[in-house]
Tab-separated table of C-alpha atoms and ligand atoms in Angstrom:
chain	number	residue	atom	x	y	z
A	165	MET	CA	116.400	43.597	98.195
A	166	ASP	CA	116.534	47.370	98.468
A	167	GLN	CA	120.172	48.210	99.156
A	168	ASP	CA	119.283	51.317	101.093
A	169	THR	CA	116.567	50.106	103.411
A	170	GLY	CA	117.347	46.433	103.504
A	171	GLU	CA	113.684	45.694	102.910
A	172	THR	CA	112.206	43.521	100.186
A	173	PRO	CA	110.036	45.699	97.973
A	174	PRO	CA	106.406	44.613	97.529
A	175	PRO	CA	105.741	42.701	94.275
A	176	ASN	CA	104.165	45.526	92.325
A	177	ALA	CA	106.733	48.088	93.536
A	178	GLY	CA	108.578	48.012	90.223
A	179	LYS	CA	105.423	48.791	88.345
A	180	ILE	CA	104.506	51.644	90.674
A	181	ALA	CA	108.023	53.051	90.431
A	182	ALA	CA	107.762	53.049	86.646
A	183	CYS	CA	104.412	54.838	86.819
A	184	TRP	CA	105.872	57.358	89.236
A	185	ALA	CA	108.843	57.959	86.923
A	186	ARG	CA	106.398	58.743	84.119
A	187	VAL	CA	104.448	61.122	86.355
A	188	ARG	CA	107.658	62.963	87.180
A	189	THR	CA	108.730	63.126	83.559
A	190	ARG	CA	105.398	64.518	82.454
A	191	LEU	CA	105.370	67.021	85.262
A	192	ARG	CA	108.844	68.120	84.335
A	193	GLN	CA	107.838	68.568	80.718
A	194	GLU	CA	104.827	70.606	81.759
A	195	VAL	CA	106.436	72.987	84.217
A	196	GLY	CA	109.888	73.230	82.646
A	197	ASP	CA	113.264	72.221	84.006
A	198	VAL	CA	113.943	75.205	86.189
A	199	GLU	CA	110.659	75.095	88.045
A	200	TYR	CA	110.843	71.342	88.330
A	201	ARG	CA	114.360	71.429	89.712
A	202	ASN	CA	113.476	74.056	92.321
A	203	TRP	CA	110.230	72.764	93.621
A	204	LEU	CA	109.477	69.253	92.506
A	205	ARG	CA	112.557	67.161	92.193
A	206	GLN	CA	112.785	66.496	95.917
A	207	MET	CA	109.496	64.637	95.884
A	208	SER	CA	109.937	60.957	96.588
A	209	LEU	CA	107.364	58.248	96.256
A	210	ALA	CA	106.700	56.585	99.605
A	211	GLY	CA	104.152	54.094	98.308
A	212	VAL	CA	100.541	53.573	97.416
A	213	GLU	CA	97.982	52.969	100.153
A	214	GLY	CA	94.550	52.076	98.912
A	215	GLU	CA	93.482	54.889	96.633
A	216	SER	CA	96.226	57.256	97.784
A	217	VAL	CA	99.705	57.844	96.483
A	218	LEU	CA	102.010	58.894	99.325
A	219	ILE	CA	104.704	61.373	98.438
A	220	HIS	CA	107.412	62.649	100.754
A	221	LEU	CA	108.984	66.073	100.717
A	222	PRO	CA	111.860	67.136	102.999
A	223	THR	CA	110.374	70.352	104.458
A	224	ARG	CA	106.998	71.697	105.418
A	225	PHE	CA	107.569	74.673	103.175
A	226	LEU	CA	108.199	72.484	100.139
A	227	ARG	CA	105.256	70.270	100.999
A	228	ASP	CA	102.912	73.292	101.215
A	229	TRP	CA	104.377	74.795	98.098
A	230	VAL	CA	103.932	71.655	96.034
A	231	ARG	CA	100.424	71.170	97.397
A	232	ASP	CA	99.388	74.768	96.644
A	233	HIS	CA	101.028	75.115	93.270
A	234	TYR	CA	101.073	71.661	91.745
A	235	GLY	CA	98.650	69.619	93.834
A	236	ASP	CA	95.885	69.334	91.245
A	237	ARG	CA	98.205	68.608	88.373
A	238	LEU	CA	100.043	65.989	90.364
A	239	ARG	CA	96.806	64.246	91.264
A	240	LEU	CA	95.581	64.196	87.670
A	241	LEU	CA	98.874	62.789	86.400
A	242	CYS	CA	98.923	60.115	89.115
A	243	GLN	CA	95.321	59.179	88.302
A	244	ALA	CA	96.242	58.879	84.634
A	245	GLU	CA	99.328	56.753	85.248
A	246	MET	CA	98.188	54.631	88.191
A	247	PRO	CA	94.806	53.012	87.787
A	248	GLY	CA	92.804	52.967	91.009
A	249	VAL	CA	94.518	56.014	92.443
A	250	ARG	CA	92.245	58.913	93.391
A	251	LEU	CA	94.229	60.940	95.873
A	252	VAL	CA	97.737	62.233	96.404
A	253	GLU	CA	98.959	62.670	99.944
A	254	LEU	CA	101.998	64.834	100.547
A	255	ARG	CA	103.953	64.277	103.740
A	256	VAL	CA	106.988	65.909	105.286
A	257	GLN	CA	109.841	63.452	105.584
A	258	ALA	CA	113.504	63.665	104.765
A	259	ALA	CA	114.536	61.622	101.754
A	260	SER	CA	116.391	58.343	102.319
A	261	ARG	CA	119.919	57.892	100.982
A	262	ALA	CA	118.607	56.062	97.942
A	263	GLU	CA	116.115	58.809	97.216
A	264	LYS	CA	118.789	61.470	97.584
A	265	ALA	CA	120.991	59.558	95.168
A	266	ALA	CA	118.116	59.383	92.695
A	267	ILE	CA	117.594	63.113	93.019
A	268	GLU	CA	121.290	63.798	92.467
A	269	GLN	CA	121.198	61.569	89.424
A	270	GLU	CA	118.305	63.555	88.107
A	271	VAL	CA	120.149	66.852	88.712
A	272	ALA	CA	123.105	65.502	86.778
A	273	GLU	CA	120.781	64.794	83.900
A	274	ALA	CA	119.200	68.210	84.153
A	275	SER	CA	118.556	70.222	81.027
A	276	PRO	CA	121.113	72.567	79.480
A	277	LEU	CA	119.058	75.475	80.812
A	278	ALA	CA	119.453	74.382	84.405
A	279	GLU	CA	123.131	73.729	83.891
A	280	SER	CA	123.646	77.107	82.338
A	281	LEU	CA	122.639	78.811	85.596
A	282	ALA	CA	125.492	80.391	87.522
A	283	PRO	CA	127.369	77.535	89.235
A	284	ALA	CA	126.432	78.557	92.740
A	285	ALA	CA	122.784	78.620	91.837
A	286	ALA	CA	122.918	74.921	91.172
A	287	THR	CA	123.383	74.298	94.910
A	288	PRO	CA	120.370	72.340	96.070
A	289	ALA	CA	119.097	74.878	98.533
A	290	MET	CA	115.718	73.669	99.644
A	291	ALA	CA	116.760	70.838	101.917
A	292	GLU	CA	119.646	72.644	103.553
A	293	PRO	CA	119.017	76.346	103.685
A	294	VAL	CA	122.111	78.413	104.252
A	295	ARG	CA	121.712	80.540	107.370
A	296	ASN	CA	123.837	83.623	107.653
A	297	ASP	CA	123.031	86.175	110.286
A	298	TRP	CA	124.230	89.078	108.204
A	299	LEU	CA	121.557	88.281	105.689
A	300	VAL	CA	118.593	88.704	108.007
A	301	PRO	CA	118.596	91.581	110.521
A	302	LEU	CA	114.832	92.075	110.792
A	303	ASP	CA	113.030	94.661	112.910
A	304	PRO	CA	110.468	92.925	115.137
A	305	ARG	CA	108.164	95.949	114.990
A	306	PHE	CA	107.755	95.809	111.231
A	307	THR	CA	105.022	93.234	110.710
A	308	PHE	CA	101.827	93.152	108.678
A	309	ASP	CA	99.856	93.503	111.898
A	310	SER	CA	101.449	96.846	112.684
A	311	PHE	CA	101.179	98.182	109.132
A	312	VAL	CA	98.240	100.528	108.709
A	313	VAL	CA	96.618	100.298	105.300
A	314	GLY	CA	95.035	103.261	103.537
A	315	LYS	CA	94.479	104.484	100.009
A	316	PRO	CA	98.099	105.588	99.422
A	317	ASN	CA	99.610	102.207	100.274
A	318	GLU	CA	96.854	99.661	99.650
A	319	PHE	CA	98.227	98.407	96.349
A	320	ALA	CA	101.782	97.985	97.660
A	321	HIS	CA	100.384	96.290	100.749
A	322	ALA	CA	98.246	93.905	98.691
A	323	CYS	CA	101.258	92.965	96.550
A	324	ALA	CA	103.368	92.393	99.649
A	325	ARG	CA	100.695	90.162	101.168
A	326	ARG	CA	100.436	88.197	97.969
A	327	VAL	CA	104.180	87.617	97.801
A	328	ALA	CA	104.241	86.606	101.455
A	329	GLU	CA	101.536	84.043	100.787
A	330	LYS	CA	102.793	82.736	97.472
A	331	PRO	CA	106.400	83.675	96.836
A	332	ALA	CA	107.901	83.405	93.352
A	333	GLN	CA	104.577	83.441	91.570
A	334	ALA	CA	104.601	84.473	87.972
A	335	GLY	CA	103.710	88.152	87.628
A	336	PHE	CA	104.844	88.964	91.176
A	337	ASN	CA	108.538	88.309	90.799
A	338	PRO	CA	110.402	90.561	91.328
A	339	LEU	CA	108.260	92.727	93.564
A	340	PHE	CA	109.516	96.283	93.201
A	341	LEU	CA	108.357	98.716	95.899
A	342	TYR	CA	109.079	102.387	95.543
A	343	GLY	CA	108.173	105.664	97.156
A	344	GLY	CA	109.534	108.668	99.016
A	345	VAL	CA	111.396	108.454	102.310
A	346	GLY	CA	109.676	107.115	105.385
A	347	LEU	CA	106.553	105.809	103.685
A	348	GLY	CA	106.836	102.173	104.718
A	349	LYS	CA	108.933	100.339	102.112
A	350	THR	CA	111.261	98.792	104.659
A	351	HIS	CA	108.347	98.035	106.931
A	352	LEU	CA	106.594	96.067	104.190
A	353	MET	CA	109.716	94.130	103.246
A	354	HIS	CA	110.310	93.075	106.839
A	355	ALA	CA	106.647	92.164	107.154
A	356	ILE	CA	106.964	89.814	104.171
A	357	ALA	CA	110.082	88.272	105.687
A	358	TRP	CA	108.432	87.743	109.092
A	359	SER	CA	105.392	86.251	107.498
A	360	LEU	CA	107.392	83.838	105.336
A	361	ARG	CA	109.562	82.765	108.225
A	362	GLU	CA	106.563	82.258	110.448
A	363	ARG	CA	105.108	79.881	107.923
A	364	ASP	CA	108.366	78.030	107.497
A	365	PRO	CA	111.269	78.653	109.871
A	366	ASN	CA	113.522	76.704	107.529
A	367	LEU	CA	113.006	79.103	104.710
A	368	SER	CA	116.051	81.246	104.166
A	369	VAL	CA	115.046	84.832	103.620
A	370	ALA	CA	117.788	87.359	103.058
A	371	TYR	CA	117.138	91.032	103.693
A	372	MET	CA	119.809	93.665	103.245
A	373	SER	CA	120.258	97.243	102.171
A	374	ALA	CA	121.893	97.809	98.799
A	375	GLU	CA	124.665	99.472	100.744
A	376	LYS	CA	125.290	96.336	102.741
A	377	PHE	CA	125.243	94.323	99.555
A	378	MET	CA	128.021	96.547	98.254
A	379	TYR	CA	130.158	96.406	101.399
A	380	ARG	CA	129.878	92.639	101.570
A	381	PHE	CA	130.766	92.351	97.935
A	382	ILE	CA	133.795	94.608	98.307
A	383	ALA	CA	134.914	92.712	101.405
A	384	ALA	CA	134.573	89.463	99.464
A	385	LEU	CA	136.636	90.875	96.610
A	386	ARG	CA	139.344	91.989	99.025
A	387	SER	CA	139.532	88.639	100.720
A	388	HIS	CA	139.339	86.781	97.391
A	389	ASN	CA	136.212	85.137	98.637
A	390	THR	CA	133.625	86.103	96.057
A	391	MET	CA	132.649	82.494	95.536
A	392	GLU	CA	131.391	82.226	99.105
A	393	PHE	CA	129.548	85.518	98.737
A	394	LYS	CA	127.831	84.258	95.587
A	395	THR	CA	127.011	80.907	97.140
A	396	GLN	CA	125.497	82.497	100.228
A	397	LEU	CA	123.298	84.803	98.219
A	398	ARG	CA	122.268	82.311	95.621
A	399	SER	CA	121.292	79.691	98.116
A	400	VAL	CA	118.550	81.791	99.689
A	401	HIS	CA	114.899	81.294	98.841
A	402	VAL	CA	113.922	84.928	99.024
A	403	LEU	CA	116.234	87.896	98.530
A	404	MET	CA	115.250	91.419	99.568
A	405	VAL	CA	117.380	94.416	98.751
A	406	ASP	CA	116.369	97.761	100.239
A	407	ASP	CA	117.179	101.208	98.821
A	408	LEU	CA	118.453	100.018	95.475
A	409	GLN	CA	119.127	103.598	94.369
A	410	PHE	CA	122.312	103.259	96.382
A	411	LEU	CA	123.770	101.172	93.551
A	412	ILE	CA	123.533	104.039	91.079
A	413	GLY	CA	126.973	104.722	89.707
A	414	LYS	CA	128.522	101.726	91.515
A	415	ASP	CA	129.188	99.796	88.349
A	416	ASN	CA	130.923	96.706	89.673
A	417	THR	CA	128.454	96.177	92.471
A	418	GLN	CA	125.594	96.725	90.057
A	419	GLU	CA	127.040	94.119	87.740
A	420	GLU	CA	127.327	91.615	90.583
A	421	PHE	CA	123.816	92.400	91.709
A	422	PHE	CA	122.559	91.874	88.176
A	423	HIS	CA	124.070	88.375	88.075
A	424	THR	CA	122.730	87.488	91.510
A	425	PHE	CA	119.341	88.776	90.477
A	426	ASN	CA	119.312	86.739	87.280
A	427	ALA	CA	120.508	83.577	88.933
A	428	LEU	CA	117.820	83.779	91.604
A	429	ILE	CA	114.955	84.721	89.314
A	430	ASP	CA	115.907	82.021	86.838
A	431	ALA	CA	116.025	79.533	89.676
A	432	GLY	CA	112.454	80.471	90.615
A	433	LYS	CA	113.383	82.330	93.814
A	434	GLN	CA	111.530	85.420	94.957
A	435	ILE	CA	113.207	88.826	94.788
A	436	ILE	CA	111.906	91.969	96.475
A	437	ILE	CA	113.459	95.330	95.811
A	438	SER	CA	112.804	98.789	97.191
A	439	ALA	CA	113.926	102.133	95.832
A	440	ASP	CA	112.989	105.778	95.998
A	441	LYS	CA	111.884	105.804	92.351
A	442	ALA	CA	110.257	103.530	89.810
A	443	PRO	CA	112.700	101.422	87.738
A	444	ASN	CA	112.221	103.663	84.711
A	445	ASP	CA	113.116	106.761	86.685
A	446	LEU	CA	116.257	105.331	88.230
A	447	SER	CA	118.834	107.048	86.107
A	448	GLY	CA	122.295	105.533	86.371
A	449	ILE	CA	121.009	101.970	86.407
A	450	GLU	CA	121.917	99.837	83.416
A	451	ASP	CA	119.087	99.307	80.958
A	452	ARG	CA	119.252	95.528	81.155
A	453	LEU	CA	118.878	95.675	84.945
A	454	ARG	CA	116.089	98.228	84.674
A	455	THR	CA	114.222	95.923	82.328
A	456	ARG	CA	114.571	92.997	84.690
A	457	LEU	CA	113.521	95.084	87.660
A	458	SER	CA	110.270	95.957	85.900
A	459	GLY	CA	109.660	92.380	84.860
A	460	GLY	CA	107.405	91.438	87.785
A	461	ILE	CA	105.185	93.850	89.635
A	462	VAL	CA	105.999	97.474	90.426
A	463	ALA	CA	104.042	99.042	93.294
A	464	ASP	CA	104.395	102.524	94.683
A	465	LEU	CA	103.737	103.937	98.120
A	466	HIS	CA	102.160	107.332	97.644
A	467	ALA	CA	102.525	110.271	99.989
A	468	THR	CA	100.238	109.860	102.999
A	469	THR	CA	96.820	111.446	103.239
A	470	TYR	CA	95.411	113.101	106.350
A	471	GLU	CA	93.156	110.069	106.908
A	472	LEU	CA	96.048	107.611	106.729
A	473	ARG	CA	98.175	109.716	109.060
A	474	LEU	CA	95.329	109.804	111.531
A	475	SER	CA	94.862	106.021	111.366
A	476	ILE	CA	98.587	105.485	111.868
A	477	LEU	CA	98.573	107.800	114.877
A	478	GLN	CA	95.575	106.037	116.365
A	479	SER	CA	97.285	102.683	115.946
A	480	LYS	CA	100.644	103.824	117.334
A	481	ALA	CA	99.071	105.753	120.197
A	482	THR	CA	97.218	102.604	121.271
A	483	ILE	CA	100.449	100.601	121.201
A	484	SER	CA	102.216	103.280	123.276
A	485	GLY	CA	99.795	102.803	126.165
A	486	VAL	CA	99.499	106.571	126.683
A	487	GLU	CA	96.177	108.293	126.155
A	488	VAL	CA	96.547	110.678	123.229
A	489	PRO	CA	93.316	112.682	122.818
A	490	PRO	CA	91.747	112.699	119.345
A	491	ARG	CA	92.260	116.467	119.057
A	492	VAL	CA	95.995	116.004	119.567
A	493	GLN	CA	96.069	113.239	116.972
A	494	GLU	CA	94.246	115.536	114.554
A	495	LEU	CA	96.707	118.332	115.212
A	496	LEU	CA	99.710	116.063	114.548
A	497	ALA	CA	98.142	114.494	111.478
A	498	ARG	CA	97.508	117.928	110.005
A	499	LYS	CA	100.809	119.465	110.930
A	500	ILE	CA	103.258	116.673	110.195
A	501	ALA	CA	102.488	115.669	106.667
A	502	SER	CA	106.014	114.942	105.422
A	503	ASN	CA	106.170	111.193	106.084
A	504	VAL	CA	105.316	108.486	108.575
A	505	ARG	CA	108.765	108.463	110.128
A	506	ASP	CA	108.462	112.118	111.160
A	507	LEU	CA	104.930	111.579	112.372
A	508	GLU	CA	106.032	108.639	114.479
A	509	GLY	CA	108.957	110.653	115.836
A	510	ALA	CA	106.618	113.426	116.952
A	511	LEU	CA	104.227	110.996	118.607
A	512	ASN	CA	107.106	109.214	120.348
A	513	ARG	CA	108.297	112.489	121.779
A	514	VAL	CA	104.837	113.431	123.063
A	515	VAL	CA	104.441	109.976	124.628
A	516	ALA	CA	107.925	109.991	126.183
A	517	HIS	CA	107.268	113.431	127.663
A	518	ALA	CA	103.968	112.298	129.168
A	519	LYS	CA	105.570	109.183	130.670
A	520	LEU	CA	108.597	111.031	131.996
A	521	PHE	CA	106.663	113.780	133.734
A	522	GLY	CA	103.539	111.774	134.499
A	523	ARG	CA	101.382	114.421	132.820
A	524	PRO	CA	98.513	113.830	130.443
A	525	VAL	CA	98.897	114.689	126.786
A	526	THR	CA	96.785	117.751	125.991
A	527	LEU	CA	96.199	120.109	123.098
A	528	GLU	CA	97.952	122.781	125.162
A	529	SER	CA	101.049	120.773	126.090
A	530	VAL	CA	101.821	119.456	122.619
A	531	PRO	CA	102.852	122.726	120.902
A	532	GLU	CA	105.349	123.250	123.718
A	533	VAL	CA	106.794	119.726	123.620
A	534	LEU	CA	107.057	119.780	119.846
A	535	SER	CA	107.804	123.456	119.279
A	536	ASP	CA	110.872	122.793	117.094
A	537	ILE	CA	109.211	120.038	115.062
A	538	LEU	CA	106.042	122.033	114.542
A	539	ARG	CA	107.970	125.116	113.552
A	540	ALA	CA	109.899	123.113	110.976
A	541	HIS	CA	106.650	121.757	109.554
A	542	ASP	CA	104.765	125.036	109.794
A	543	LYS	CA	103.382	125.977	106.523
A	544	ARG	CA	104.107	129.671	106.033
A	545	LEU	CA	100.859	131.417	106.733
A	546	SER	CA	100.298	134.442	104.573
A	547	ILE	CA	98.266	137.523	105.455
A	548	ASP	CA	96.047	136.597	102.502
A	549	ASP	CA	95.251	133.237	104.108
A	550	ILE	CA	94.328	134.966	107.337
A	551	GLN	CA	92.152	137.594	105.683
A	552	ARG	CA	90.340	134.959	103.637
A	553	LYS	CA	89.675	132.702	106.618
A	554	VAL	CA	88.490	135.559	108.850
A	555	ALA	CA	86.234	137.029	106.151
A	556	GLU	CA	84.748	133.598	105.594
A	557	HIS	CA	84.246	133.080	109.320
A	558	TYR	CA	82.419	136.387	109.847
A	559	ASN	CA	80.650	136.154	106.553
A	560	ILE	CA	81.911	139.435	105.113
A	561	ARG	CA	83.472	140.163	101.719
A	562	LEU	CA	87.221	139.696	101.394
A	563	THR	CA	87.497	143.229	99.973
A	564	GLU	CA	86.293	144.615	103.334
A	565	MET	CA	89.681	143.708	104.783
A	566	ALA	CA	91.181	146.601	102.851
A	567	SER	CA	88.129	148.864	102.639
A	568	ALA	CA	87.689	152.178	104.451
A	569	ARG	CA	84.330	151.223	105.980
A	570	ARG	CA	84.217	151.625	109.737
A	571	SER	CA	80.961	149.940	110.667
A	572	ARG	CA	81.365	147.456	113.512
A	573	ALA	CA	80.239	144.561	111.290
A	574	VAL	CA	83.360	144.864	109.188
A	575	ALA	CA	85.732	146.773	111.473
A	576	ARG	CA	85.799	144.088	114.189
A	577	PRO	CA	86.576	141.193	111.849
A	578	ARG	CA	89.255	143.335	110.233
A	579	GLN	CA	90.794	143.934	113.666
A	580	VAL	CA	90.691	140.219	114.375
A	581	ALA	CA	92.506	139.575	111.110
A	582	MET	CA	95.166	142.173	111.985
A	583	TYR	CA	95.573	140.626	115.424
A	584	LEU	CA	95.991	137.152	113.941
A	585	ALA	CA	98.396	138.457	111.292
A	586	LYS	CA	100.554	139.799	114.112
A	587	GLN	CA	100.305	136.563	116.117
A	588	LEU	CA	100.796	134.092	113.312
A	589	THR	CA	103.216	135.698	110.876
A	590	SER	CA	106.546	137.412	111.245
A	591	ARG	CA	105.328	140.526	109.410
A	592	SER	CA	105.956	143.922	111.035
A	593	LEU	CA	103.141	146.287	112.044
A	594	PRO	CA	103.742	148.645	109.050
A	595	GLU	CA	103.773	145.659	106.668
A	596	ILE	CA	100.499	144.386	108.090
A	597	GLY	CA	98.998	147.903	107.872
A	598	ARG	CA	99.887	148.121	104.205
A	599	ARG	CA	98.041	144.875	103.469
A	600	PHE	CA	94.884	146.201	105.151
A	601	GLY	CA	94.224	149.095	102.788
A	602	ASN	CA	97.434	151.008	103.481
A	603	ARG	CA	96.601	151.648	107.105
A	604	ASP	CA	99.087	153.116	109.513
A	605	HIS	CA	101.040	150.861	111.900
A	606	THR	CA	99.353	152.554	114.882
A	607	THR	CA	95.981	151.349	113.565
A	608	VAL	CA	97.348	147.772	113.595
A	609	LEU	CA	98.705	148.217	117.099
A	610	HIS	CA	95.368	149.566	118.245
A	611	ALA	CA	93.618	146.521	116.698
A	612	VAL	CA	95.997	144.111	118.451
A	613	ASN	CA	95.425	145.790	121.817
A	614	LYS	CA	91.693	146.017	121.340
A	615	ILE	CA	91.310	142.340	120.482
A	616	THR	CA	93.551	141.292	123.397
A	617	GLU	CA	91.383	143.350	125.686
A	618	LEU	CA	88.104	142.006	124.327
A	619	MET	CA	89.354	138.451	124.628
A	620	ALA	CA	90.152	139.022	128.294
A	621	GLU	CA	86.682	140.441	128.904
A	622	ASP	CA	84.517	138.165	126.834
A	623	PRO	CA	85.113	134.406	127.016
A	624	ALA	CA	82.793	133.686	124.084
A	625	PHE	CA	84.706	136.107	121.881
A	626	ALA	CA	88.017	134.683	123.111
A	627	GLU	CA	86.884	131.190	122.196
A	628	ASP	CA	85.876	132.373	118.765
A	629	VAL	CA	89.245	133.963	118.060
A	630	THR	CA	91.112	130.936	119.479
A	631	LEU	CA	89.147	128.645	117.213
A	632	LEU	CA	90.019	130.778	114.210
A	633	ARG	CA	93.651	130.667	115.194
A	634	LYS	CA	93.631	126.856	115.541
A	635	MET	CA	91.983	126.480	112.159
A	636	LEU	CA	94.639	128.639	110.611
A	637	GLU	CA	97.446	126.809	112.382
A	638	MET	CA	96.295	123.397	111.171
B	921	LIG	N1	101.419	102.302	106.884
B	921	LIG	C1	102.201	102.292	107.973
B	921	LIG	N2	101.718	101.803	109.127
B	921	LIG	C2	102.479	101.810	110.239
B	921	LIG	N3	103.729	102.293	110.290
B	921	LIG	C3	104.260	102.783	109.156
B	921	LIG	C4	103.530	102.814	107.939
B	921	LIG	N4	104.300	103.373	106.992
B	921	LIG	C5	105.465	103.665	107.573
B	921	LIG	N5	105.451	103.322	108.881
B	921	LIG	C6	106.512	103.515	109.868
B	921	LIG	O1	107.266	104.644	109.485
B	921	LIG	C7	108.642	104.428	109.715
B	921	LIG	C8	109.392	104.600	108.407
B	921	LIG	O2	109.021	103.539	107.524
B	921	LIG	P1	110.082	102.767	106.620
B	921	LIG	O3	111.410	102.710	107.304
B	921	LIG	O4	109.485	101.492	106.202
B	921	LIG	O5	110.170	103.789	105.401
B	921	LIG	P2	110.940	103.646	104.017
B	921	LIG	O6	109.926	103.905	102.986
B	921	LIG	O7	111.686	102.376	103.960
B	921	LIG	O8	111.931	104.872	104.102
B	921	LIG	P3	113.444	105.056	103.499
B	921	LIG	O9	113.246	105.351	102.064
B	921	LIG	O10	113.947	106.205	104.282
B	921	LIG	O11	114.180	103.794	103.751
B	921	LIG	C9	108.763	103.047	110.293
B	921	LIG	O12	108.865	103.149	111.689
B	921	LIG	C10	107.479	102.360	109.910
B	921	LIG	O13	107.093	101.402	110.850
């Protein structure tokens, strides 16, 4: 009689149990103790039905994990040990008391390697994930769906997707994301977390900034509660730490992070780190930590390209529900090249303005709404730039800008260039004159007045000059 269930086991149950024990042993030998302990030891044999072996696992996440990572191997071992068996069926069901006891027994007999893990890491985490709100403040906007992929971020994005689909895979652990400010590191980390939690709500995913890690650690030290801090962190399945560069020079916190990192990686948990630089360029980080940080995959987010900025604007404009004409998107994508955060900020302001005043977004209204932002991002236009662009536009030689020739074919473009130099740079009239073949400031003034006049008289000419100006401003 089974003491746990009160049922009489079927006659061949002993034989099947022995076969199952051999399957487990062989699996353990093949994958190693650490991997076995993390992913496989909670399997329990539920029986054999026809040609199928039924195996229970306590959570959907574990069931999927075992199926995806060990399914084939498990089937082959079962076929080898149990004649007549062709299939393995994995089901989600909590283990009975007897099964739990067997698992505990197995943990007690675990290898020296498993026992040498930091004590807190030995907590069986899979069945009872520790939930701590401070570990997971995720931004609902930062998902894979809202992340726009382009050349500069496609590798980092592909790595993030991979980790979200198959966490803790060899070669992808840790995942180290780096890049300049506002390029999407945090966004990608949150997207991984959302994706993992969507697939298994029981999975405990911890996301925190390195700064938060430090404050929590210091608070734990002060309250003599470091054990709880360690236990909380080491019981998670996936740990994400954002802006690791914050730990530079914080020796004690770095040391603690190093131990947490090791304990989790050795226990087969996934770690995701972000920083502003690649591990090798993070000066002030201990060499041993640097080495471990580079031990998985390192992916960088490059500065955005015009095309990516445009795609991001298109995507965010659609979400905003306000019509943002393509020309306005092009203007913003050209002007605000620093990072996505700034680009988003500019778009948000344009959208908020349109909603508040009920006015459409136009190419004319944007420079006004964003005057401060655009000024800050203005590339300093030089008189050289203007002369080159104007000469190119009117198909004359650049040297004509400074020549003494007075024929209309060169004099008018020269006047346009002087006019634009006055409009688009902060140079004085005498300074501009000097750059146009040492002309007097009154000649520049005359050019400015003449062009203003012609623009008022001739719409086609005005359009031409306005176009030139826009091209220069972009
Ligand atoms: N490819 C992208 N698609 C959509 N939005 C993006 C993309 N890249 C960045 N963003 C947005 O830009 C903003 C800044 O991104 P995020 O906070 O992830 O940058 P970061 O690299 O973590 O910056 P920091 O180094 O300052 O922490 C966020 O609102 C994010 O949603």
